[in-house]
Amino acid sequence: MRTFDKSSKLDNVCYDIRGPVMDEADRMIAAGEHIVKLNIGNPAPFGFRAPDAVIDTMSNNLTSTEGYSDSKGLFSAREAIVEYCKSKNIPNVTVDDVYTGNGASELITMSMQGLLNNGDEVLVPAPDYPLWTASVTLAGGTAVHYICDEQSEWNPDIEDIKSKITDKTKGIVVINPNNPTGALYPREILEQIVELAREHELILFADEIYDRLVMDGNEHIALASLAPDLLTVSFNGLSKSHLIAGYRCGWMCLAGDKSKAKGYVEGIKLLSSMRLCSNVPAQSLIPAALANLEDTKKLLVPGGRVYEQRNFVVDAIADIPGLSVVKPKAAFYCFPKIDIKKFNITDDEQFALDFLKEKHILFTHGKGFHWDEPDHFRIVYLPCVDDLKIAMDAMKDFMATYKQA
Ligand code: PLP
C-alpha cells in the first residue's frame, strides 16, 4: 500500500516549540482541564484589545479590500511603513523596498528561501526565535548559532560571532528586542555586529517586531540605521505592538545599499508574487496603526499592564530558590535560569512536562529556542497579575520539592 511521509526537506527542520509538552497540553484541554498558558506571545486571549480606531479603520475598509492588492502590498500601507522607517533612521527605503506579509513569519521564510543555496550558512542567535533556524534549514542552509550571553544582559557575544563566520556565511540574524530573553541591545553591540557584516560582506537580517515594546525609558536603535552602506532586511509588524496577532499583519523592508543584491531582490519579488499578496484588510489598517503609537506606550509605563506584569514576574522568580532571571527591558518574555544541579535536571522538556502535569501551567523549555543546556525556560508574562500570581505561587511550590529522576 502506498503511504505518504513528510518531505525529506523537513527532516532537519527543528521547531521544538511543539512536541510532547504541547501534546499533553492539548490532551488536557480536550479533557476539559483548565491550564494557565505562559507559552505563547499572543496578547488577545489575555484580555489585551487593539485600539478601536485601528479596528474601525479595517472594518470601514472591508468592502474596498476584497480584491488582491499589489503583491508587495497596498501603496498606502507601504507609504506609511516608509514614513515609519524614516522615523527610525532606516536609510534608503522607498515603497518599492517594502513587502507586506501575513505576519513577519511569512516574510522571514521568504527572505531565506530567496537567498540560500544548499550549504550556505546564516548566523542565528542562541537562544533564538525558532522560526529563524527552521527557515534557514528549510531553505537548504545551515543555521550556525552564536551565543547571547546571559552574564552580559543577554547581549550577543561578539567574539563568538567572529569565531563562527566562514566563507559560507551569507548573513547574520539579529533579533532586537529579543524573544525569548527580552533583551534590548545597546548601540555599541549593534555597531560591532555591523562592523563584522561590513568586513565579511554579510547581509543583516534585523527582526525588530518588538521595537515599540521597550520599557524603562530605553530607546530602540534600528540596526539598519547604523549600516547605510550595507543591505539590511528589516522585519516588523503589528501582531505585538497593536495586539492583533490574528490579523497576520507584518512587513519587511530592504534598506541601505541594494546595489549588490539585484539577484536576491528578483528572488524576493518572485516569491512575493507567488503568494499573490498578504491579507489586504489587515494591510489597510497599517497607516492608522502607525499613526497611533500612544496606546502601546501606555502598556509599558508604571501602571501599564506589560510593565506591571514584568515587574511582578521578575520579583516572583527572584523569590524562588534555584531560579534567577535577567530583568527584561522589552517585549513580554523572560528566560529564567534554573540551577540544574539543585533539581538534578538533565532534560528541560521533561521539567516543563512535569510542571504542566502537576500544576496545569504551560511554559516552553529552553531547547525550544535552540538553547543547548537544559537550564532555561521561557515565561510569557501576558496573563494578568492575578493569573501570574497563581502561576508563580504554583512554581514556587513545585520547585520546593522537585528533583528530576
Ligand atoms: N519575530 C519574532 C522575534 C517573534 O517573536 C515573532 C512572533 O512571536 C515573529 C517574528 C512573528 O510575528 P508575526 O508573524 O505574528 O508577525
CSV table of C-alpha atoms and ligand atoms in Angstrom, one decimal:
chain,number,residue,atom,x,y,z
A,1,MET,CA,0.0,0.0,0.0
A,2,ARG,CA,1.2,3.5,-0.8
A,3,THR,CA,1.9,5.7,2.2
A,4,PHE,CA,2.8,9.3,2.4
A,5,ASP,CA,5.7,10.6,4.5
A,6,LYS,CA,6.6,14.1,5.2
A,7,SER,CA,9.0,15.7,2.7
A,8,SER,CA,12.7,14.9,3.3
A,9,LYS,CA,13.2,18.7,3.1
A,10,LEU,CA,11.7,18.8,6.6
A,11,ASP,CA,14.0,16.2,8.1
A,12,ASN,CA,16.3,18.6,9.8
A,13,VAL,CA,13.8,21.4,10.4
A,14,CYS,CA,13.7,21.8,14.2
A,15,TYR,CA,10.7,23.5,15.6
A,16,ASP,CA,10.6,22.1,19.1
A,17,ILE,CA,8.1,24.6,20.2
A,18,ARG,CA,5.6,21.8,19.6
A,19,GLY,CA,6.4,18.3,21.0
A,20,PRO,CA,5.3,16.3,24.0
A,21,VAL,CA,4.6,19.3,26.2
A,22,MET,CA,2.2,20.8,23.8
A,23,ASP,CA,0.7,17.4,23.0
A,24,GLU,CA,0.0,16.9,26.7
A,25,ALA,CA,-1.5,20.5,27.0
A,26,ASP,CA,-3.8,19.7,24.0
A,27,ARG,CA,-4.9,16.5,25.7
A,28,MET,CA,-5.6,18.3,29.0
A,29,ILE,CA,-7.6,21.0,27.3
A,30,ALA,CA,-9.6,18.4,25.3
A,31,ALA,CA,-10.3,16.7,28.6
A,32,GLY,CA,-11.8,19.9,29.8
A,33,GLU,CA,-9.0,20.8,32.2
A,34,HIS,CA,-8.0,24.5,32.7
A,35,ILE,CA,-4.4,25.3,32.1
A,36,VAL,CA,-2.6,28.7,32.5
A,37,LYS,CA,-0.7,29.4,29.4
A,38,LEU,CA,2.7,31.1,29.8
A,39,ASN,CA,3.9,29.8,26.5
A,40,ILE,CA,2.7,32.0,23.6
A,41,GLY,CA,3.2,35.6,22.7
A,42,ASN,CA,-0.4,36.1,21.6
A,43,PRO,CA,-1.9,39.1,23.5
A,44,ALA,CA,-5.6,38.9,22.6
A,45,PRO,CA,-6.6,35.8,24.7
A,46,PHE,CA,-5.2,37.6,27.8
A,47,GLY,CA,-7.7,40.5,27.5
A,48,PHE,CA,-5.5,42.9,25.5
A,49,ARG,CA,-7.6,44.8,22.9
A,50,ALA,CA,-6.4,46.6,19.9
A,51,PRO,CA,-7.1,50.3,19.8
A,52,ASP,CA,-10.7,51.0,18.5
A,53,ALA,CA,-9.5,53.4,15.8
A,54,VAL,CA,-7.3,50.7,14.3
A,55,ILE,CA,-10.1,48.1,14.2
A,56,ASP,CA,-12.6,50.7,12.9
A,57,THR,CA,-10.3,51.5,10.0
A,58,MET,CA,-10.2,47.9,9.0
A,59,SER,CA,-13.9,47.4,9.3
A,60,ASN,CA,-14.6,50.6,7.2
A,61,ASN,CA,-12.2,49.2,4.5
A,62,LEU,CA,-13.6,45.7,4.3
A,63,THR,CA,-15.6,46.3,1.1
A,64,SER,CA,-12.8,48.1,-0.7
A,65,THR,CA,-10.2,45.4,0.2
A,66,GLU,CA,-12.0,42.4,-1.2
A,67,GLY,CA,-9.5,42.0,-4.1
A,68,TYR,CA,-5.9,41.1,-4.2
A,69,SER,CA,-3.5,44.0,-3.8
A,70,ASP,CA,-0.2,44.5,-5.5
A,71,SER,CA,1.9,41.6,-4.3
A,72,LYS,CA,4.1,43.9,-2.2
A,73,GLY,CA,1.0,45.4,-0.6
A,74,LEU,CA,-1.3,48.4,-0.7
A,75,PHE,CA,0.5,51.6,-1.7
A,76,SER,CA,-1.0,53.5,1.3
A,77,ALA,CA,0.3,50.8,3.7
A,78,ARG,CA,3.8,50.8,2.2
A,79,GLU,CA,3.9,54.6,2.2
A,80,ALA,CA,3.1,54.6,6.0
A,81,ILE,CA,5.8,52.0,6.5
A,82,VAL,CA,8.3,54.2,4.6
A,83,GLU,CA,7.5,57.0,7.0
A,84,TYR,CA,7.9,54.7,9.9
A,85,CYS,CA,11.3,53.7,8.6
A,86,LYS,CA,12.3,57.4,8.3
A,87,SER,CA,11.3,58.0,11.9
A,88,LYS,CA,13.7,55.2,12.9
A,89,ASN,CA,16.5,56.5,10.6
A,90,ILE,CA,16.3,53.4,8.5
A,91,PRO,CA,18.0,54.6,5.3
A,92,ASN,CA,17.1,54.3,1.7
A,93,VAL,CA,13.7,52.6,1.9
A,94,THR,CA,11.1,53.5,-0.8
A,95,VAL,CA,7.7,52.0,-1.3
A,96,ASP,CA,9.3,49.6,-3.8
A,97,ASP,CA,11.5,48.2,-1.0
A,98,VAL,CA,8.6,47.3,1.3
A,99,TYR,CA,6.8,43.9,1.3
A,100,THR,CA,3.8,43.3,3.4
A,101,GLY,CA,3.2,39.8,4.7
A,102,ASN,CA,0.8,37.5,6.5
A,103,GLY,CA,2.8,38.3,9.7
A,104,ALA,CA,6.5,38.8,9.7
A,105,SER,CA,6.7,35.0,9.8
A,106,GLU,CA,5.8,34.6,6.1
A,107,LEU,CA,8.5,37.1,5.2
A,108,ILE,CA,11.2,35.5,7.4
A,109,THR,CA,10.7,32.3,5.5
A,110,MET,CA,10.6,34.1,2.2
A,111,SER,CA,13.8,36.0,2.9
A,112,MET,CA,15.6,32.8,3.4
A,113,GLN,CA,14.0,30.9,0.5
A,114,GLY,CA,15.0,33.7,-1.8
A,115,LEU,CA,18.7,33.7,-0.7
A,116,LEU,CA,20.1,30.4,0.3
A,117,ASN,CA,21.6,27.6,-1.6
A,118,ASN,CA,22.3,24.2,0.0
A,119,GLY,CA,25.2,24.6,2.4
A,120,ASP,CA,25.0,28.3,2.8
A,121,GLU,CA,25.4,29.4,6.4
A,122,VAL,CA,23.4,32.1,8.3
A,123,LEU,CA,24.4,33.2,11.8
A,124,VAL,CA,21.3,32.9,14.1
A,125,PRO,CA,21.3,33.8,17.8
A,126,ALA,CA,21.0,31.2,20.6
A,127,PRO,CA,18.6,31.4,22.2
A,128,ASP,CA,16.6,32.3,19.1
A,129,TYR,CA,13.0,32.8,17.9
A,130,PRO,CA,12.9,29.3,16.4
A,131,LEU,CA,11.3,30.2,13.2
A,132,TRP,CA,14.6,31.7,12.1
A,133,THR,CA,16.5,28.4,12.5
A,134,ALA,CA,13.7,26.5,10.9
A,135,SER,CA,13.5,28.9,7.9
A,136,VAL,CA,17.2,28.7,7.3
A,137,THR,CA,17.1,24.9,7.4
A,138,LEU,CA,14.1,24.6,5.2
A,139,ALA,CA,15.8,26.8,2.6
A,140,GLY,CA,18.7,24.4,2.5
A,141,GLY,CA,21.0,26.5,4.6
A,142,THR,CA,22.7,25.8,7.9
A,143,ALA,CA,21.9,27.9,10.9
A,144,VAL,CA,25.1,28.5,12.9
A,145,HIS,CA,24.1,29.6,16.3
A,146,TYR,CA,26.0,32.4,18.1
A,147,ILE,CA,25.7,32.8,21.8
A,148,CYS,CA,23.9,35.6,23.5
A,149,ASP,CA,25.5,36.0,26.9
A,150,GLU,CA,23.3,35.9,30.0
A,151,GLN,CA,26.2,37.4,32.0
A,152,SER,CA,26.1,40.4,29.8
A,153,GLU,CA,22.4,41.1,29.8
A,154,TRP,CA,21.9,38.5,27.1
A,155,ASN,CA,23.8,40.7,24.5
A,156,PRO,CA,25.3,38.9,21.5
A,157,ASP,CA,28.8,37.6,22.2
A,158,ILE,CA,30.8,39.4,19.5
A,159,GLU,CA,33.9,37.1,19.9
A,160,ASP,CA,31.6,34.1,19.4
A,161,ILE,CA,30.1,35.6,16.3
A,162,LYS,CA,33.6,36.3,14.9
A,163,SER,CA,34.7,32.8,15.5
A,164,LYS,CA,31.7,31.4,13.6
A,165,ILE,CA,32.0,33.4,10.4
A,166,THR,CA,33.2,31.2,7.5
A,167,ASP,CA,33.4,31.8,3.7
A,168,LYS,CA,29.9,30.2,3.5
A,169,THR,CA,28.3,32.7,5.8
A,170,LYS,CA,25.8,34.9,3.9
A,171,GLY,CA,24.0,36.8,6.7
A,172,ILE,CA,23.5,37.4,10.3
A,173,VAL,CA,20.2,37.5,12.1
A,174,VAL,CA,19.7,40.0,14.9
A,175,ILE,CA,16.5,39.7,17.0
A,176,ASN,CA,16.3,43.0,18.9
A,177,PRO,CA,14.4,43.4,21.2
A,178,ASN,CA,14.8,39.7,21.7
A,179,ASN,CA,12.4,36.9,22.1
A,180,PRO,CA,12.9,34.8,24.3
A,181,THR,CA,15.2,36.9,26.6
A,182,GLY,CA,13.5,40.3,26.5
A,183,ALA,CA,17.0,41.9,25.9
A,184,LEU,CA,17.4,45.3,24.2
A,185,TYR,CA,20.8,45.7,22.6
A,186,PRO,CA,22.9,48.8,23.2
A,187,ARG,CA,24.4,50.8,20.3
A,188,GLU,CA,27.9,49.6,20.8
A,189,ILE,CA,26.9,46.0,20.4
A,190,LEU,CA,24.9,46.7,17.3
A,191,GLU,CA,27.8,48.7,15.9
A,192,GLN,CA,30.2,45.8,16.4
A,193,ILE,CA,27.8,43.5,14.6
A,194,VAL,CA,27.5,45.9,11.7
A,195,GLU,CA,31.3,46.2,11.6
A,196,LEU,CA,31.6,42.4,11.2
A,197,ALA,CA,29.0,42.4,8.5
A,198,ARG,CA,30.9,45.1,6.7
A,199,GLU,CA,34.2,43.3,7.0
A,200,HIS,CA,32.8,39.9,5.8
A,201,GLU,CA,30.2,41.3,3.3
A,202,LEU,CA,27.2,39.8,5.1
A,203,ILE,CA,23.5,40.7,4.8
A,204,LEU,CA,22.0,41.9,8.1
A,205,PHE,CA,18.6,40.5,9.0
A,206,ALA,CA,17.0,42.6,11.7
A,207,ASP,CA,13.9,41.2,13.3
A,208,GLU,CA,12.6,44.2,15.1
A,209,ILE,CA,9.0,43.2,15.7
A,210,TYR,CA,9.2,44.3,19.4
A,211,ASP,CA,10.8,47.7,18.7
A,212,ARG,CA,7.7,49.6,20.0
A,213,LEU,CA,7.6,47.5,23.2
A,214,VAL,CA,10.5,49.0,25.1
A,215,MET,CA,10.4,49.9,28.8
A,216,ASP,CA,12.2,52.0,31.4
A,217,GLY,CA,12.9,54.9,29.1
A,218,ASN,CA,15.2,52.9,26.9
A,219,GLU,CA,15.4,53.6,23.2
A,220,HIS,CA,15.4,51.0,20.4
A,221,ILE,CA,18.0,51.6,17.7
A,222,ALA,CA,17.2,50.1,14.3
A,223,LEU,CA,20.1,48.0,13.1
A,224,ALA,CA,19.7,49.4,9.5
A,225,SER,CA,20.2,52.9,10.8
A,226,LEU,CA,23.8,52.0,11.6
A,227,ALA,CA,24.5,50.4,8.3
A,228,PRO,CA,23.6,52.7,5.3
A,229,ASP,CA,26.4,51.1,3.2
A,230,LEU,CA,25.1,47.5,3.8
A,231,LEU,CA,22.0,45.6,2.9
A,232,THR,CA,19.7,45.2,5.8
A,233,VAL,CA,16.5,43.3,5.6
A,234,SER,CA,14.3,44.6,8.5
A,235,PHE,CA,11.2,42.8,9.8
A,236,ASN,CA,8.4,44.3,11.7
A,237,GLY,CA,4.6,44.0,12.2
A,238,LEU,CA,1.6,44.8,14.3
A,239,SER,CA,1.0,41.4,16.0
A,240,LYS,CA,2.6,42.6,19.2
A,241,SER,CA,2.6,46.3,19.4
A,242,HIS,CA,-1.0,46.6,18.2
A,243,LEU,CA,-2.1,43.3,19.8
A,244,ILE,CA,-3.5,41.9,16.5
A,245,ALA,CA,-1.5,38.8,16.1
A,246,GLY,CA,-4.5,37.1,14.5
A,247,TYR,CA,-4.8,39.6,11.7
A,248,ARG,CA,-1.5,38.5,10.3
A,249,CYS,CA,0.0,41.8,9.5
A,250,GLY,CA,3.7,42.2,9.1
A,251,TRP,CA,6.3,43.8,6.7
A,252,MET,CA,9.8,43.5,5.5
A,253,CYS,CA,11.9,46.4,4.2
A,254,LEU,CA,15.1,46.3,2.2
A,255,ALA,CA,17.3,49.1,3.5
A,256,GLY,CA,20.7,50.6,2.8
A,257,ASP,CA,22.8,49.6,-0.2
A,258,LYS,CA,20.9,47.2,-2.6
A,259,SER,CA,23.3,47.6,-5.5
A,260,LYS,CA,25.0,44.2,-4.9
A,261,ALA,CA,21.7,42.4,-4.3
A,262,LYS,CA,19.8,42.7,-7.6
A,263,GLY,CA,19.5,38.9,-8.0
A,264,TYR,CA,18.3,38.5,-4.4
A,265,VAL,CA,15.7,41.2,-4.9
A,266,GLU,CA,14.5,39.4,-8.0
A,267,GLY,CA,14.1,36.3,-6.0
A,268,ILE,CA,12.1,38.0,-3.3
A,269,LYS,CA,9.8,39.6,-5.8
A,270,LEU,CA,9.2,36.2,-7.4
A,271,LEU,CA,8.3,34.6,-4.1
A,272,SER,CA,6.2,37.6,-3.1
A,273,SER,CA,4.1,37.3,-6.3
A,274,MET,CA,3.8,33.5,-6.0
A,275,ARG,CA,1.7,34.1,-2.8
A,276,LEU,CA,-0.3,36.8,-4.7
A,277,CYS,CA,-0.4,39.2,-1.7
A,278,SER,CA,-0.9,39.3,2.0
A,279,ASN,CA,-4.2,39.8,3.8
A,280,VAL,CA,-5.5,43.1,2.3
A,281,PRO,CA,-8.0,44.2,5.0
A,282,ALA,CA,-5.1,43.9,7.6
A,283,GLN,CA,-2.8,45.9,5.3
A,284,SER,CA,-5.4,48.7,5.2
A,285,LEU,CA,-5.1,49.4,8.9
A,286,ILE,CA,-1.3,49.9,8.8
A,287,PRO,CA,-1.5,53.7,8.3
A,288,ALA,CA,-3.9,54.2,11.2
A,289,ALA,CA,-1.9,51.8,13.4
A,290,LEU,CA,1.4,53.6,12.7
A,291,ALA,CA,-0.2,56.9,13.4
A,292,ASN,CA,-1.3,55.5,16.8
A,293,LEU,CA,1.7,54.5,18.9
A,294,GLU,CA,0.3,56.1,22.1
A,295,ASP,CA,-1.9,53.2,23.1
A,296,THR,CA,1.1,50.8,23.0
A,297,LYS,CA,3.2,53.2,25.1
A,298,LYS,CA,0.5,53.2,27.9
A,299,LEU,CA,1.2,49.4,28.4
A,300,LEU,CA,4.9,50.0,29.0
A,301,VAL,CA,5.0,52.6,31.8
A,302,PRO,CA,4.2,52.3,35.6
A,303,GLY,CA,0.5,51.3,35.8
A,304,GLY,CA,0.6,49.8,32.4
A,305,ARG,CA,-0.2,46.1,32.1
A,306,VAL,CA,3.0,44.9,30.4
A,307,TYR,CA,5.2,46.9,32.7
A,308,GLU,CA,3.5,45.8,35.9
A,309,GLN,CA,3.3,42.2,34.8
A,310,ARG,CA,7.0,42.2,34.0
A,311,ASN,CA,7.9,43.5,37.4
A,312,PHE,CA,5.6,41.0,39.1
A,313,VAL,CA,7.2,38.1,37.3
A,314,VAL,CA,10.8,39.2,37.8
A,315,ASP,CA,10.2,39.7,41.6
A,316,ALA,CA,8.4,36.3,41.8
A,317,ILE,CA,11.2,34.5,40.1
A,318,ALA,CA,13.8,36.1,42.5
A,319,ASP,CA,11.7,34.7,45.4
A,320,ILE,CA,12.1,31.1,44.2
A,321,PRO,CA,15.2,29.3,45.4
A,322,GLY,CA,17.1,27.9,42.4
A,323,LEU,CA,15.8,30.3,39.8
A,324,SER,CA,17.2,33.6,38.6
A,325,VAL,CA,16.5,35.9,35.7
A,326,VAL,CA,17.9,38.9,33.9
A,327,LYS,CA,15.2,41.6,34.0
A,328,PRO,CA,13.8,42.1,30.5
A,329,LYS,CA,13.9,45.6,29.0
A,330,ALA,CA,11.4,44.9,26.2
A,331,ALA,CA,8.8,42.7,24.7
A,332,PHE,CA,6.8,40.4,27.1
A,333,TYR,CA,9.2,37.5,27.7
A,334,CYS,CA,11.8,36.4,30.1
A,335,PHE,CA,14.2,33.5,30.1
A,336,PRO,CA,14.9,32.4,33.7
A,337,LYS,CA,17.9,30.2,34.6
A,338,ILE,CA,17.4,27.0,36.6
A,339,ASP,CA,20.1,25.8,39.0
A,340,ILE,CA,20.1,22.3,37.4
A,341,LYS,CA,22.3,20.8,40.0
A,342,LYS,CA,19.9,21.7,42.7
A,343,PHE,CA,17.0,20.0,40.9
A,344,ASN,CA,19.0,17.3,39.1
A,345,ILE,CA,17.6,18.5,35.8
A,346,THR,CA,19.1,16.9,32.7
A,347,ASP,CA,16.1,17.3,30.4
A,348,ASP,CA,14.3,20.6,30.3
A,349,GLU,CA,11.4,19.3,28.2
A,350,GLN,CA,10.7,16.8,30.9
A,351,PHE,CA,10.8,19.6,33.5
A,352,ALA,CA,8.2,21.5,31.5
A,353,LEU,CA,6.1,18.4,31.2
A,354,ASP,CA,6.3,17.5,34.9
A,355,PHE,CA,5.3,21.0,35.8
A,356,LEU,CA,2.4,21.0,33.3
A,357,LYS,CA,1.1,17.7,34.6
A,358,GLU,CA,1.3,18.6,38.3
A,359,LYS,CA,0.3,22.3,38.2
A,360,HIS,CA,-1.5,22.7,34.9
A,361,ILE,CA,0.7,25.6,33.8
A,362,LEU,CA,2.4,25.6,30.4
A,363,PHE,CA,5.7,27.2,29.5
A,364,THR,CA,8.3,26.5,26.8
A,365,HIS,CA,11.6,24.8,27.7
A,366,GLY,CA,14.9,26.4,26.6
A,367,LYS,CA,15.7,23.8,23.9
A,368,GLY,CA,12.7,25.1,22.1
A,369,PHE,CA,14.8,28.2,21.4
A,370,HIS,CA,17.9,26.2,20.4
A,371,TRP,CA,19.5,26.7,23.8
A,372,ASP,CA,21.7,23.7,24.2
A,373,GLU,CA,21.8,23.4,28.0
A,374,PRO,CA,18.8,22.1,30.0
A,375,ASP,CA,19.0,25.1,32.3
A,376,HIS,CA,16.5,27.7,31.0
A,377,PHE,CA,12.8,28.1,30.1
A,378,ARG,CA,10.7,31.0,28.8
A,379,ILE,CA,7.9,32.7,30.6
A,380,VAL,CA,5.5,34.9,28.6
A,381,TYR,CA,4.1,37.4,31.0
A,382,LEU,CA,1.0,38.4,29.1
A,383,PRO,CA,-1.5,37.0,31.7
A,384,CYS,CA,-2.9,39.5,34.2
A,385,VAL,CA,-1.1,39.8,37.6
A,386,ASP,CA,-3.8,37.6,39.3
A,387,ASP,CA,-3.1,34.7,36.9
A,388,LEU,CA,0.6,35.3,37.1
A,389,LYS,CA,0.4,35.1,40.8
A,390,ILE,CA,-1.3,31.7,40.6
A,391,ALA,CA,1.3,30.5,38.2
A,392,MET,CA,4.3,31.8,40.2
A,393,ASP,CA,2.9,30.5,43.5
A,394,ALA,CA,2.5,27.1,41.8
A,395,MET,CA,6.0,27.3,40.5
A,396,LYS,CA,7.4,28.1,44.0
A,397,ASP,CA,5.5,25.2,45.5
A,398,PHE,CA,6.7,22.9,42.7
A,399,MET,CA,10.3,23.9,42.9
A,400,ALA,CA,10.4,23.4,46.7
A,401,THR,CA,10.4,19.6,46.2
A,402,TYR,CA,11.2,18.9,42.5
A,403,LYS,CA,14.0,16.5,41.7
A,404,GLN,CA,14.3,15.1,38.2
A,405,ALA,CA,14.5,11.3,38.3
B,1,PLP,N1,9.8,37.5,15.1
B,1,PLP,C1,9.8,37.3,16.5
B,1,PLP,C2,11.1,37.6,17.2
B,1,PLP,C3,8.7,36.9,17.1
B,1,PLP,O1,8.7,36.7,18.4
B,1,PLP,C4,7.5,36.6,16.3
B,1,PLP,C5,6.3,36.1,17.0
B,1,PLP,O2,6.3,35.7,18.1
B,1,PLP,C6,7.6,36.8,15.0
B,1,PLP,C7,8.7,37.3,14.4
B,1,PLP,C8,6.4,36.6,14.1
B,1,PLP,O3,5.4,37.5,14.2
B,1,PLP,P1,4.2,37.6,13.2
B,1,PLP,O4,4.3,36.5,12.2
B,1,PLP,O5,3.0,37.5,14.1
B,1,PLP,O6,4.3,39.0,12.6
